[in-house]
Tab-separated table of C-alpha atoms in Angstrom:
chain	number	residue	atom	x	y	z
M	1	ALA	CA	27.107	-28.856	-49.652
M	2	VAL	CA	24.106	-28.418	-47.322
M	3	HIS	CA	23.095	-32.042	-47.900
M	4	LEU	CA	26.587	-33.519	-47.507
M	5	ASN	CA	27.188	-31.638	-44.256
M	6	SER	CA	23.926	-32.749	-42.666
M	7	PRO	CA	22.734	-35.943	-40.920
M	8	ARG	CA	21.007	-36.830	-44.215
M	9	ARG	CA	24.318	-37.141	-46.085
M	10	ASP	CA	23.946	-40.905	-46.579
M	11	LYS	CA	20.407	-40.590	-47.912
M	12	PRO	CA	19.309	-39.610	-51.450
M	13	PHE	CA	19.905	-36.140	-52.877
M	14	ILE	CA	17.548	-35.605	-55.819
M	15	PRO	CA	17.546	-32.416	-57.927
M	16	VAL	CA	14.464	-31.311	-59.871
M	17	ASN	CA	14.386	-28.497	-62.437
M	18	CYS	CA	10.920	-26.976	-62.016
M	19	GLY	CA	11.183	-25.064	-65.297
M	20	ALA	CA	12.235	-28.007	-67.475
M	21	LEU	CA	8.870	-29.794	-67.717
M	22	PRO	CA	5.237	-28.730	-68.223
M	23	ASP	CA	3.154	-28.852	-65.054
M	24	HIS	CA	1.288	-32.107	-65.810
M	25	LEU	CA	4.540	-34.007	-66.407
M	26	LEU	CA	6.294	-32.384	-63.458
M	27	GLU	CA	3.410	-33.370	-61.183
M	28	SER	CA	3.679	-37.055	-62.111
M	29	GLU	CA	7.478	-36.904	-61.772
M	30	MET	CA	7.357	-35.317	-58.321
M	31	PHE	CA	4.388	-37.152	-56.817
M	32	GLY	CA	4.317	-40.379	-58.836
M	33	TYR	CA	1.276	-42.031	-60.392
M	34	GLU	CA	-0.831	-45.158	-60.329
M	35	LYS	CA	-1.444	-47.538	-63.215
M	36	GLY	CA	-4.056	-46.102	-65.582
M	37	ALA	CA	-3.899	-42.596	-64.084
M	38	PHE	CA	-3.437	-41.189	-67.585
M	39	THR	CA	-2.717	-42.363	-71.111
M	40	GLY	CA	0.588	-44.192	-71.125
M	41	ALA	CA	0.601	-44.995	-67.395
M	42	VAL	CA	0.985	-48.753	-67.912
M	43	GLY	CA	2.247	-49.281	-64.373
M	44	ALA	CA	2.535	-47.553	-61.031
M	45	LYS	CA	5.568	-45.346	-60.418
M	46	ALA	CA	6.879	-43.744	-57.252
M	47	GLY	CA	7.575	-40.023	-57.494
M	48	LEU	CA	10.695	-38.099	-56.582
M	49	PHE	CA	9.343	-37.242	-53.136
M	50	GLU	CA	9.152	-40.929	-52.308
M	51	ALA	CA	12.573	-41.534	-53.859
M	52	ALA	CA	14.038	-38.761	-51.683
M	53	ASP	CA	12.518	-40.107	-48.464
M	54	SER	CA	14.851	-39.419	-45.504
M	55	GLY	CA	17.031	-37.335	-47.849
M	56	THR	CA	16.921	-34.033	-49.686
M	57	LEU	CA	14.856	-32.835	-52.650
M	58	PHE	CA	16.426	-29.851	-54.423
M	59	LEU	CA	13.808	-27.809	-56.310
M	60	ASP	CA	15.756	-25.676	-58.780
M	61	GLU	CA	14.043	-22.677	-60.448
M	62	ILE	CA	11.158	-22.844	-57.941
M	63	GLY	CA	9.905	-19.502	-59.280
M	64	ASP	CA	8.805	-21.259	-62.496
M	65	LEU	CA	6.447	-23.624	-60.647
M	66	GLY	CA	2.813	-23.311	-61.786
M	67	GLN	CA	0.064	-22.185	-59.394
M	68	ALA	CA	-1.639	-25.604	-59.225
M	69	LEU	CA	1.613	-27.345	-58.354
M	70	GLN	CA	2.393	-24.680	-55.767
M	71	VAL	CA	-0.768	-25.712	-53.888
M	72	LYS	CA	0.163	-29.400	-54.006
M	73	LEU	CA	3.753	-28.725	-52.958
M	74	LEU	CA	2.533	-26.697	-49.970
M	75	ARG	CA	0.262	-29.565	-48.932
M	76	VAL	CA	3.146	-32.056	-49.073
M	77	MET	CA	5.350	-29.774	-46.987
M	78	GLN	CA	2.622	-29.146	-44.402
M	79	GLU	CA	1.281	-32.696	-44.112
M	80	GLN	CA	4.553	-34.531	-44.862
M	81	GLU	CA	2.700	-36.918	-47.110
M	82	VAL	CA	2.320	-37.319	-50.844
M	83	ARG	CA	-0.530	-38.647	-52.964
M	84	ARG	CA	0.269	-40.205	-56.324
M	85	VAL	CA	-1.678	-39.048	-59.385
M	86	GLY	CA	-4.744	-41.302	-59.708
M	87	SER	CA	-4.565	-42.543	-56.090
M	88	THR	CA	-6.763	-41.869	-53.067
M	89	ALA	CA	-4.148	-43.043	-50.547
M	90	SER	CA	-1.357	-40.926	-49.110
M	91	VAL	CA	2.222	-41.985	-48.431
M	92	LYS	CA	4.191	-40.493	-45.538
M	93	VAL	CA	7.534	-38.948	-46.543
M	94	ASP	CA	10.350	-37.312	-44.600
M	95	VAL	CA	12.039	-34.982	-47.089
M	96	ARG	CA	14.121	-31.863	-46.532
M	97	ILE	CA	13.365	-29.256	-49.218
M	98	ILE	CA	16.045	-26.983	-50.640
M	99	ALA	CA	14.741	-24.522	-53.236
M	100	ALA	CA	16.617	-22.151	-55.525
M	101	THR	CA	15.626	-19.437	-57.961
M	102	ASN	CA	17.140	-16.566	-59.899
M	103	ARG	CA	13.848	-14.660	-59.654
M	104	ASP	CA	12.646	-12.321	-56.909
M	105	LEU	CA	9.975	-14.410	-55.187
M	106	ALA	CA	8.855	-11.526	-52.953
M	107	THR	CA	8.029	-9.523	-56.099
M	108	LEU	CA	6.230	-12.530	-57.629
M	109	VAL	CA	4.156	-12.788	-54.448
M	110	LYS	CA	3.117	-9.115	-54.746
M	111	GLU	CA	2.204	-9.700	-58.400
M	112	GLY	CA	0.069	-12.726	-57.469
M	113	LYS	CA	2.293	-15.128	-59.440
M	114	PHE	CA	3.609	-17.031	-56.423
M	115	ARG	CA	1.607	-18.096	-53.368
M	116	ASP	CA	2.528	-16.157	-50.255
M	117	ASP	CA	1.884	-19.137	-47.944
M	118	LEU	CA	4.301	-21.304	-49.953
M	119	TYR	CA	6.848	-18.483	-50.042
M	120	TYR	CA	6.861	-18.169	-46.249
M	121	ARG	CA	6.910	-21.956	-45.839
M	122	LEU	CA	10.013	-22.193	-48.048
M	123	ASN	CA	11.737	-19.063	-46.742
M	124	VAL	CA	12.961	-20.529	-43.430
M	125	VAL	CA	16.717	-20.238	-43.936
M	126	ARG	CA	17.672	-18.001	-46.845
M	127	ILE	CA	21.049	-18.001	-48.579
M	128	VAL	CA	21.630	-15.162	-51.035
M	129	LEU	CA	24.381	-15.876	-53.554
M	130	PRO	CA	25.830	-12.694	-55.094
M	131	SER	CA	25.995	-12.486	-58.875
M	132	LEU	CA	29.312	-13.377	-60.492
M	133	ALA	CA	29.844	-9.702	-61.361
M	134	GLU	CA	29.713	-8.942	-57.599
M	135	ARG	CA	32.427	-11.489	-56.770
M	136	ARG	CA	34.965	-11.151	-59.546
M	137	GLU	CA	37.661	-12.611	-57.308
M	138	ASP	CA	35.992	-16.016	-57.922
M	139	ILE	CA	36.250	-15.827	-61.726
M	140	THR	CA	39.848	-17.081	-61.956
M	141	MET	CA	39.183	-20.056	-59.690
M	142	LEU	CA	35.953	-20.995	-61.462
M	143	ALA	CA	37.431	-20.567	-64.951
M	144	HIS	CA	40.336	-22.906	-64.117
M	145	HIS	CA	37.925	-25.390	-62.537
M	146	PHE	CA	35.800	-25.547	-65.697
M	147	LEU	CA	38.939	-25.696	-67.859
M	148	GLN	CA	40.104	-28.800	-65.995
M	149	LYS	CA	36.612	-30.300	-66.137
M	150	TYR	CA	36.287	-30.099	-69.926
M	151	ALA	CA	39.966	-30.674	-70.701
M	152	LYS	CA	39.570	-34.156	-69.194
M	153	GLN	CA	37.582	-35.117	-72.283
M	154	SER	CA	40.896	-35.779	-74.093
M	155	LEU	CA	41.195	-32.069	-75.028
M	156	HIS	CA	44.513	-30.837	-73.638
M	157	VAL	CA	44.420	-27.072	-73.131
M	158	ARG	CA	47.321	-25.158	-71.651
M	159	GLY	CA	45.570	-22.595	-69.460
M	160	PHE	CA	44.519	-19.026	-70.298
M	161	LEU	CA	46.602	-16.255	-71.788
M	162	PRO	CA	46.877	-13.320	-69.334
M	163	GLU	CA	44.855	-11.022	-71.616
M	164	THR	CA	42.133	-13.672	-71.897
M	165	MET	CA	41.809	-13.968	-68.137
M	166	ALA	CA	41.787	-10.163	-67.815
M	167	LEU	CA	38.865	-10.041	-70.233
M	168	LEU	CA	36.980	-12.713	-68.302
M	169	LYS	CA	37.344	-10.570	-65.184
M	170	ARG	CA	36.079	-7.432	-66.955
M	171	TYR	CA	32.993	-9.023	-68.498
M	172	HIS	CA	29.640	-8.313	-66.772
M	173	TRP	CA	28.372	-11.962	-66.769
M	174	PRO	CA	24.586	-11.557	-67.065
M	175	GLY	CA	24.291	-15.357	-67.144
M	176	ASN	CA	26.438	-15.796	-64.018
M	177	VAL	CA	28.346	-19.047	-63.411
M	178	ARG	CA	26.471	-21.019	-66.066
M	179	GLU	CA	27.506	-18.494	-68.709
M	180	LEU	CA	31.121	-18.739	-67.530
M	181	GLU	CA	31.004	-22.529	-67.756
M	182	ASN	CA	29.568	-22.393	-71.277
M	183	ALA	CA	32.217	-19.877	-72.379
M	184	VAL	CA	35.046	-22.051	-71.035
M	185	GLU	CA	33.588	-25.212	-72.578
M	186	ARG	CA	33.459	-23.481	-75.976
M	187	ALA	CA	37.028	-22.214	-75.532
M	188	VAL	CA	38.304	-25.712	-74.705
M	189	ILE	CA	36.729	-27.111	-77.875
M	190	LEU	CA	38.173	-24.377	-80.094
M	191	ALA	CA	41.605	-24.101	-78.464
M	192	ARG	CA	42.584	-27.744	-79.161
M	193	GLY	CA	45.818	-27.854	-77.215
M	194	GLU	CA	46.609	-24.131	-77.359
M	195	PRO	CA	46.298	-21.700	-74.461
M	196	VAL	CA	42.835	-20.103	-74.464
M	197	GLN	CA	42.991	-16.885	-76.501
M	198	LEU	CA	40.524	-14.056	-77.061
M	199	TYR	CA	39.175	-15.467	-80.325
M	200	HIS	CA	38.233	-18.722	-78.571
M	201	LEU	CA	35.638	-16.841	-76.495
M	202	PRO	CA	32.034	-16.028	-77.607
M	203	GLU	CA	31.219	-12.942	-79.700
M	204	ALA	CA	30.292	-10.776	-76.711
M	205	PHE	CA	33.914	-10.955	-75.576
M	206	GLN	CA	35.214	-10.032	-79.022
M	207	THR	CA	33.117	-6.847	-78.860
M	208	LEU	CA	34.409	-6.065	-75.376
M	209	ALA	CA	38.002	-6.635	-76.480
M	210	SER	CA	37.643	-4.432	-79.562
M	211	GLN	CA	36.148	-1.625	-77.476
M	212	ALA	CA	39.103	-1.798	-75.115
M	213	SER	CA	41.690	-1.829	-77.897
M	214	ARG	CA	40.700	1.404	-79.690
M	215	PRO	CA	39.692	4.919	-78.671
M	216	MET	CA	35.934	5.505	-78.530
M	217	SER	CA	34.257	8.255	-80.532
M	218	LEU	CA	32.267	10.953	-78.753
M	219	GLU	CA	29.074	9.388	-80.135
M	220	GLU	CA	29.990	5.972	-78.652
M	221	VAL	CA	30.796	7.518	-75.282
M	222	GLU	CA	27.440	9.332	-75.260
M	223	GLN	CA	25.616	6.086	-76.148
């Protein structure tokens, strides 16, 4: 949304998951490499920074970025130039950085796990997204959105039963929106044309439903 509502909307938007690859592979993906820079580098390749020139590079899970890469990322942001692995020449880039994380970067800085200079360089405009449990009014909308998304794959599902939706709203969602999407995808597969019922949801919901349907013992209440 930030990208599409900016003057860069017609330029590339490239997402990168910083926790999906080991540092040495992520470095070559982000900055590119020259032929012979390492075993298997049979030709030169531009990195994602070059590919995102004039556009936006979205660094997801920035809190998982290794210390060595943090230094190199800071240099690119400060100098606005990138150097491919195995090269001595730098390439100028104009890239807007958007970074996201589910970790507390300020705490990581205090623990020495995230560079403070990079943290302050990234933390220009900060958008805090509340957890799904803090915005339960969004659950219905999101659940129906994901239902339509996965039902398009030739799986016709006729909505949610009222008690199913009530359970979705009561659940604490430790995995936030991704967990909701996974739960709905599973339900669509299992429902196969039926309305989504309680037993189509993952086991955690079965436990929650059973707790709500019977009186609790004193021992359970104390626990």
